[in-house]
Coordinates of C-alpha atoms and ligand atoms in Angstrom, one line a residue:
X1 CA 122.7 44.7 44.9
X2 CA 125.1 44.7 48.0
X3 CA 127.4 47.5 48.0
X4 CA 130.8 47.7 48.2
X5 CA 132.4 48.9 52.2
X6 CA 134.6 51.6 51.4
X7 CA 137.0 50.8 54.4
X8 CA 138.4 53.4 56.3
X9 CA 140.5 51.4 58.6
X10 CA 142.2 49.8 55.7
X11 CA 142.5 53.3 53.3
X12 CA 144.0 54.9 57.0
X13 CA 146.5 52.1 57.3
X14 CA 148.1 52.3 53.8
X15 CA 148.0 56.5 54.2
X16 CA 149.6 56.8 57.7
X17 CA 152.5 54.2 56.6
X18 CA 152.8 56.4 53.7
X19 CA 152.6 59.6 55.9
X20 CA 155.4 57.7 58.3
X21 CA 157.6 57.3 55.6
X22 CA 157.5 61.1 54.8
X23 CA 158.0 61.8 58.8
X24 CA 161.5 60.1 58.5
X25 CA 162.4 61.9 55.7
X26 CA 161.8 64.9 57.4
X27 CA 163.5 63.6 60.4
X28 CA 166.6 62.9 58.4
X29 CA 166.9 66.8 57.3
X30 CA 166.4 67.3 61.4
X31 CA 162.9 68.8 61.6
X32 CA 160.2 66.4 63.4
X33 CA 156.8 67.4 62.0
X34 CA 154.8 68.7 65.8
X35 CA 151.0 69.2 66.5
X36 CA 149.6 71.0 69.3
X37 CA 145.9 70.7 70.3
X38 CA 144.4 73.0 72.6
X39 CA 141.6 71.3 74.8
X40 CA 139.4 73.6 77.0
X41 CA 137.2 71.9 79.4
X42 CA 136.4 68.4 80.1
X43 CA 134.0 67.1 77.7
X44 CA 134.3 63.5 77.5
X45 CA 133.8 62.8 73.9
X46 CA 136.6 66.0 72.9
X47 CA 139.0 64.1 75.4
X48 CA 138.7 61.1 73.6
X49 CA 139.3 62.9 70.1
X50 CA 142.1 64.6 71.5
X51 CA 143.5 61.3 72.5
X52 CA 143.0 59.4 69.5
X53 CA 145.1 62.4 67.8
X54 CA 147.9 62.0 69.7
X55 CA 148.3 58.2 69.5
X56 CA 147.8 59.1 65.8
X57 CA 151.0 61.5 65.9
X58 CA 152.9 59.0 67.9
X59 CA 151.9 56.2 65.5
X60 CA 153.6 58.4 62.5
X61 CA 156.7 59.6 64.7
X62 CA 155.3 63.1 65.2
X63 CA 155.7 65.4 68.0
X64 CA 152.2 66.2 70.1
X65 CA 151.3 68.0 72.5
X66 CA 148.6 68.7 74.2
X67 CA 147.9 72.0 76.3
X68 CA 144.5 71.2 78.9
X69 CA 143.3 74.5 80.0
X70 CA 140.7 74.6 82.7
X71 CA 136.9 75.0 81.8
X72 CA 136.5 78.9 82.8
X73 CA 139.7 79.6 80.6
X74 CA 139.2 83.2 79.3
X75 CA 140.1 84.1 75.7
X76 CA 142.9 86.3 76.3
X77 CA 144.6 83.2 77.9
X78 CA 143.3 81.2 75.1
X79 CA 144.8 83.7 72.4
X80 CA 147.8 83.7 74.4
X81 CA 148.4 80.1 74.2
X82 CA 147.9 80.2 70.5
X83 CA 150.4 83.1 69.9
X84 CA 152.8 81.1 71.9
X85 CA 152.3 78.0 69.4
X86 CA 152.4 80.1 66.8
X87 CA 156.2 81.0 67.5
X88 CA 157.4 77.7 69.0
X89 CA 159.3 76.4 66.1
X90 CA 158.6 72.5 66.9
X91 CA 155.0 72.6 66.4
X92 CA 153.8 73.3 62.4
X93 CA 150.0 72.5 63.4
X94 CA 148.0 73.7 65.7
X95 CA 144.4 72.6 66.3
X96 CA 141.3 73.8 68.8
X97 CA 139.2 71.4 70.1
X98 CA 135.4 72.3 69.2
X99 CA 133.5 73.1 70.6
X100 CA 134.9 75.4 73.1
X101 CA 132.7 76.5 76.1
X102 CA 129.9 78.6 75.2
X103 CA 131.6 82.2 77.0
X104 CA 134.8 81.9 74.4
X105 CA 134.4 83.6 70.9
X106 CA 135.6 80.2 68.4
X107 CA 135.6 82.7 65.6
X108 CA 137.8 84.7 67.2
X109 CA 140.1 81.4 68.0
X110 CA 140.5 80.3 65.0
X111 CA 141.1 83.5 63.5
X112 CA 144.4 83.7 65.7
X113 CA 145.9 80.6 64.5
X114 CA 148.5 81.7 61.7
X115 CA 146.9 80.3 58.6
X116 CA 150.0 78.4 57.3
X117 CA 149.7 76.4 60.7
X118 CA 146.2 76.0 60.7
X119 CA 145.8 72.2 60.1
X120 CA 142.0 72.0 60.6
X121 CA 141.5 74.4 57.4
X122 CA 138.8 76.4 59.8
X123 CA 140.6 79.9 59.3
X124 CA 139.5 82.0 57.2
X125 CA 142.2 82.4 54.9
X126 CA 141.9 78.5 54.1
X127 CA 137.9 78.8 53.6
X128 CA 138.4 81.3 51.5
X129 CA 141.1 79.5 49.5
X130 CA 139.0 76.7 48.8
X131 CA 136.5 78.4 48.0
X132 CA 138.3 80.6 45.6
X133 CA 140.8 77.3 44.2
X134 CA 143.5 78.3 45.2
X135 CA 145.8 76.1 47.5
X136 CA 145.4 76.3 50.9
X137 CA 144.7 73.3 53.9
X138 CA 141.1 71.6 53.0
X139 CA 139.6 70.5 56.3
X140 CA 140.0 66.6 57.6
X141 CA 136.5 65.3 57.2
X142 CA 135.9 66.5 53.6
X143 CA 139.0 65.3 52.6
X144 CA 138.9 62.0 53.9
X145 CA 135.6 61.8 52.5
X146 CA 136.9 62.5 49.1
X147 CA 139.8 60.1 48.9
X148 CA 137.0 57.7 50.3
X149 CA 135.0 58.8 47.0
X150 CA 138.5 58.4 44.8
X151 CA 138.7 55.1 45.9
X152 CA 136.2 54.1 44.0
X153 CA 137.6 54.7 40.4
X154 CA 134.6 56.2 39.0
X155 CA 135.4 59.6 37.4
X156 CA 133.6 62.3 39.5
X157 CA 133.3 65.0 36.3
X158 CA 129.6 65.6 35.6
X159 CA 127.9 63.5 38.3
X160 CA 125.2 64.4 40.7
X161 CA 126.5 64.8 44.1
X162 CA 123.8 65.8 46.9
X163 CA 125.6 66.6 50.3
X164 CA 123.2 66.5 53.4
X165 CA 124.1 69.3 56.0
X166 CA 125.7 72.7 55.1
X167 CA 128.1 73.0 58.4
X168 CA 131.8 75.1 57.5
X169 CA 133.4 72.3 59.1
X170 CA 131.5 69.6 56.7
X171 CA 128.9 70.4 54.7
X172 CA 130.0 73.6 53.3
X173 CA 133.9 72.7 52.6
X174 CA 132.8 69.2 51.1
X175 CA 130.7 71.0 48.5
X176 CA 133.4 72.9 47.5
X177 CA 135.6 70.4 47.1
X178 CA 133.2 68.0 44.7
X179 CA 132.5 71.3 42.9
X180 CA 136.1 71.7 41.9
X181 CA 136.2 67.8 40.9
X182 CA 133.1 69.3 38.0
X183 CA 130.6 67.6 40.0
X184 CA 127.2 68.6 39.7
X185 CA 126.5 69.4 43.6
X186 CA 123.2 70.3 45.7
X187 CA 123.0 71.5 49.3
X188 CA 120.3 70.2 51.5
X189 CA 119.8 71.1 54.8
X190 CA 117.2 71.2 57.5
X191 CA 115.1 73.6 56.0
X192 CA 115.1 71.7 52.3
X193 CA 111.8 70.6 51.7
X194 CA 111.5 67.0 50.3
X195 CA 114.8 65.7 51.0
X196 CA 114.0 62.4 49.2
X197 CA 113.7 64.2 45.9
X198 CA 117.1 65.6 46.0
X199 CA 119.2 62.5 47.8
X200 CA 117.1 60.1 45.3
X201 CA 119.4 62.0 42.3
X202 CA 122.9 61.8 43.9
X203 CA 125.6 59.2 41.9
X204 CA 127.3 60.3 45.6
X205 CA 125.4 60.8 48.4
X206 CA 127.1 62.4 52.0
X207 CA 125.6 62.4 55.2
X208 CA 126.7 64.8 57.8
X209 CA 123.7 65.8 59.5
X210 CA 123.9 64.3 63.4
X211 CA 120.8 61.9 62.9
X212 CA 121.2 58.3 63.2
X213 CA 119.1 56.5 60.2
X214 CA 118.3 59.2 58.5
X215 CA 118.7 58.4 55.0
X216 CA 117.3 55.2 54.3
X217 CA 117.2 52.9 51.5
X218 CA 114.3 54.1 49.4
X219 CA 116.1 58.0 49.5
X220 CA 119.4 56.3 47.6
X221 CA 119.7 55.7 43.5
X222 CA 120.7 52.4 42.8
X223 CA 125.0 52.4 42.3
X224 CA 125.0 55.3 44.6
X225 CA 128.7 56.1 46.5
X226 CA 126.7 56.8 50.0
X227 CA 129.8 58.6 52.8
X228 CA 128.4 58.6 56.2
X229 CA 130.1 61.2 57.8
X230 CA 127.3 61.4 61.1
X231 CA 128.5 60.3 64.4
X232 CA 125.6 59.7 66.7
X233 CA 125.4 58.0 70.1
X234 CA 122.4 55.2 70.6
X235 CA 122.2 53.4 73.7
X236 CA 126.0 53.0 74.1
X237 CA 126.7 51.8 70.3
X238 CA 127.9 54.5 67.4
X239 CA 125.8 55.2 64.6
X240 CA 125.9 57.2 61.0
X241 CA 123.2 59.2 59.8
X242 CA 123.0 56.4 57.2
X243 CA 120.7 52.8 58.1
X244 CA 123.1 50.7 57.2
X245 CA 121.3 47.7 56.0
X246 CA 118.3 49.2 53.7
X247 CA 121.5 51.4 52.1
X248 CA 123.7 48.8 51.7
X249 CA 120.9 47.2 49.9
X250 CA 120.7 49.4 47.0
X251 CA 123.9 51.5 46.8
X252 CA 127.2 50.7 44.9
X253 CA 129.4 51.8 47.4
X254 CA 128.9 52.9 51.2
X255 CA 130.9 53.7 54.0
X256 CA 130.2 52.4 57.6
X257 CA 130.0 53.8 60.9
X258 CA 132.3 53.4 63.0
X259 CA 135.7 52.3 60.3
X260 CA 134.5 54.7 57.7
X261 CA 134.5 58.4 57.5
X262 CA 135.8 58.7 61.5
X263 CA 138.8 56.9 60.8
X264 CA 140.1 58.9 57.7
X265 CA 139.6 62.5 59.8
X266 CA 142.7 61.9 61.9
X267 CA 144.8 60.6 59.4
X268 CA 143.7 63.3 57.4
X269 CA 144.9 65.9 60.4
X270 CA 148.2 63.6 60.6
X271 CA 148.8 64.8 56.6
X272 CA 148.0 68.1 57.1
X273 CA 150.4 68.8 60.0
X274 CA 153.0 66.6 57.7
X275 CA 152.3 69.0 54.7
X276 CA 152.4 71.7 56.9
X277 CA 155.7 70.8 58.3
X278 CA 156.9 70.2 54.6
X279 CA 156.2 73.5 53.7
X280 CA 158.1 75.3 56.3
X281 CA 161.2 73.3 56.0
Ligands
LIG1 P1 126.1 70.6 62.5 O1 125.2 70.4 63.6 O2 127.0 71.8 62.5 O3 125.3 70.6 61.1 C1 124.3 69.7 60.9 C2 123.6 70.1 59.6 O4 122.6 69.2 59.3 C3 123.1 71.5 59.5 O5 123.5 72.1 58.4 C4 121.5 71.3 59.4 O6 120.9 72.2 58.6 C5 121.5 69.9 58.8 N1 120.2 69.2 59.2 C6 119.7 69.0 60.5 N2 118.6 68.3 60.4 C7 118.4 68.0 59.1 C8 117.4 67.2 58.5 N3 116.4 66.6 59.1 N4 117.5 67.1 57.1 C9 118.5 67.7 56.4 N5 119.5 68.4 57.0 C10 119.4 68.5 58.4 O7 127.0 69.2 62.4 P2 128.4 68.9 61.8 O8 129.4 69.5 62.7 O9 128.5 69.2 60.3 O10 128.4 67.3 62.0 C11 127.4 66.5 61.3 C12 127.6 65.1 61.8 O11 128.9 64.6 61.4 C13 127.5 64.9 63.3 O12 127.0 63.6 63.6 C14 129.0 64.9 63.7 O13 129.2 64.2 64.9 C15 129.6 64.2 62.6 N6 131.0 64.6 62.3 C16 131.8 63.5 62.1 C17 133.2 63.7 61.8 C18 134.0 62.5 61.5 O14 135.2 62.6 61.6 N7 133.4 61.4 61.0 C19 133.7 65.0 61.8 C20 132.8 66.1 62.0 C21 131.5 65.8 62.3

C-alpha cells in the first residue's frame, strides 16, 4: 500500500482564499481583521515563525504587527504591552511567541491576554472551553490537524485514535478535540510503556513528540490516517517525528514534513484572528 499525502500546502491554499474572501467582507463593513504578536528575544527559529505570520496576514489583507521587545524584557513591561493590545481596537488577536525567556512567568502571559482575543486558544478560559464543549478558540496545530483528518472522508465516530505527546499546546488540546468527534482516543507519552502496542491500534495516528523517525512503519496499522505534527532539525533539512518512507509504506493516509501539519498552523491562526474579528464586529 502507498498512502495518500494529505497536502497541507494545497488544503492552506483553498482555506486562506476562502479566509481572504471573508477579510473583504469585513473590510467592506470598515473593520480590517488585525493580529499582534509579541516576540521577546532573538531566537532564530521564533523570528522566522513570527515572520511567516505576518506574510500570512498580509497574504489575506490583515493588519499585523509585530512588537520586538528586547531579551531582558521584564513581565510588567510584557503585561503592559498586552493590556495595551488588549484596548487598541485594530487588533482582535493577539499572540505570544513561545517560548519566552526562561525569567518571564508564560502562564502568567497568557493569562493576561483577554480570552475573546486570544487566537492561540492557550488561555485558560479557551482550555477549559474545549475541554468542557463549549465554544471557545481551539488552538492552530490541533485544528489544522483535524481538518487534515476531515479531509479524508472517513467518518471519525468510533475509531481508535492514539495521539503521541500530551503537550497543552498539542497533545492535550488534539485529544480533546477527536474525543468530541466520538473517537475512541489514547494518550501516550514518554513515560507509556510499549508505545508500539498502543500506535499499532490507531485508524489515526498523531505525532507530536520532537523526535525525528520515531514512529516507524512496523508501529502503524495498515489504512492508518498517520499526522506528523513534529518539527525537528537534522543536519540542515526538516524532519517529522514520522520516517516517512516505512510509514508511507503501510498507512492509508500520511502527512509530510515540511507541507503538512506546519503549513495548516498559520492558516489556522489567520482563521482564528478572522473569527475573532467576526465576533467583535
Ligand atoms: P513538548 O516537548 O511540549 O511535548 C513533547 C511530548 O512528547 C511530551 O508530552 C512527552 O511526554 C512526549 N514524548 C517525549 N519523548 C517521547 C517518547 N520517546 N515516546 C512517547 N512520547 C514522548 O512538544 P510540543 O510543543 O507538543 O511539540 C511536539 C513537536 O511538534 C515538536 O517537534 C514541535 O516542534 C512540533 N510542533 C509543530 C507545530 C506545527 O505547526 N507543525 C506546532 C507545535 C509544535
Amino acid at each position: 500500500m502507498s498512502a495518500v499525502v494529505l497536502d497541507g500546502k494545497q488544503m492552506s491554499a483553498s482555506l486562506r482564499a476562502e479566509i481572504a474572501g471573508r477579510v473583504q467582507s469585513l473590510k467592506e463593513k470598515g473593520v480590517t481583521p488585525g493580529l499582534a504578536v509579541i516576540l521577546v528575544g532573538n531566537d532564530p527559529a521564533s523570528e522566522i515563525y513570527v515572520r511567516n505570520k505576518g506574510n500570512g496576514c498580509r497574504e489575506v489583507g490583515m493588519y499585523s504587527e509585530t512588537v520586538a521587545l528586547p531579551g531582558d524584557t521584564d513581565q510588567a513591561v510584557l503585561e503592559g504591552e498586552i493590556d495595551r493590545l488588549n484596548r487598541d481596537p485594530r487588533i482582535h488577536g493577539i499572540l505570544v511567541q513561545l517560548p519566552l525567556p526562561a525569567h518571564l512567568d508564560e502562564a502568567a502571559a497568557l493569562a493576561r491576554i483577554l480570552p475573546e482575543k486570544d487566537v492561540d486558544g492557550f488561555h485558560l478560559l479557551n482550555a477549559g472551553r474545549l475541554m468542557t464543549g463549549e465554544a471557545g478558540v481551539i488552538p492552530c496545530t490541533p485544528r489544522g490537524a483535524l481538518h487534515m483528518i476531515r479531509q479524508t472522508g472517513l467518518n471519525l465516530s468510533g475509531l481508535e485514535a492514539v495521539i503521541v505527546g500530551r503537550s497543552n499546546i498539542v497533545g492535550k488540546p488534539m485529544a480533546a478535540l477527536l474525543l468530541r468527534e466520538n473517537c475512541t482516543v489514547t494518550v501516550c507519552h514518554s513515560r507509556t510503556a510499549n508505545l508500539a502496542e498502543h500506535t499499532r491500534r490507531a485508524d489515526i495516528l498523531v505525532a507530536a513528540v520532537g523526535k525525528a523517525g520515531l514512529i516507524t512503519g512496523d508501529m502503524v496499522k495498515p489504512g492508518a490516517v498517520v499526522i506528523d505534527v513534529g518539527i525537528n532539525r537534522v543536519d540542515g533539512k526538516v524532519r517529522g517525528d514520522v520516517d516517512f518512507d516505512s510509514v508511507s509504506a503501510v498507512a492509508g493516509w500520511i502527512t509530510p514534513v515540511p507541507g503538512g501539519v506546519g503549513k495548516m498552523t498559520i492558516t489556522m491562526l489567520l482563521q482564528n484572528t478572522l473569527e475573532a474579528a467576526e465576533r467583535m464586529v
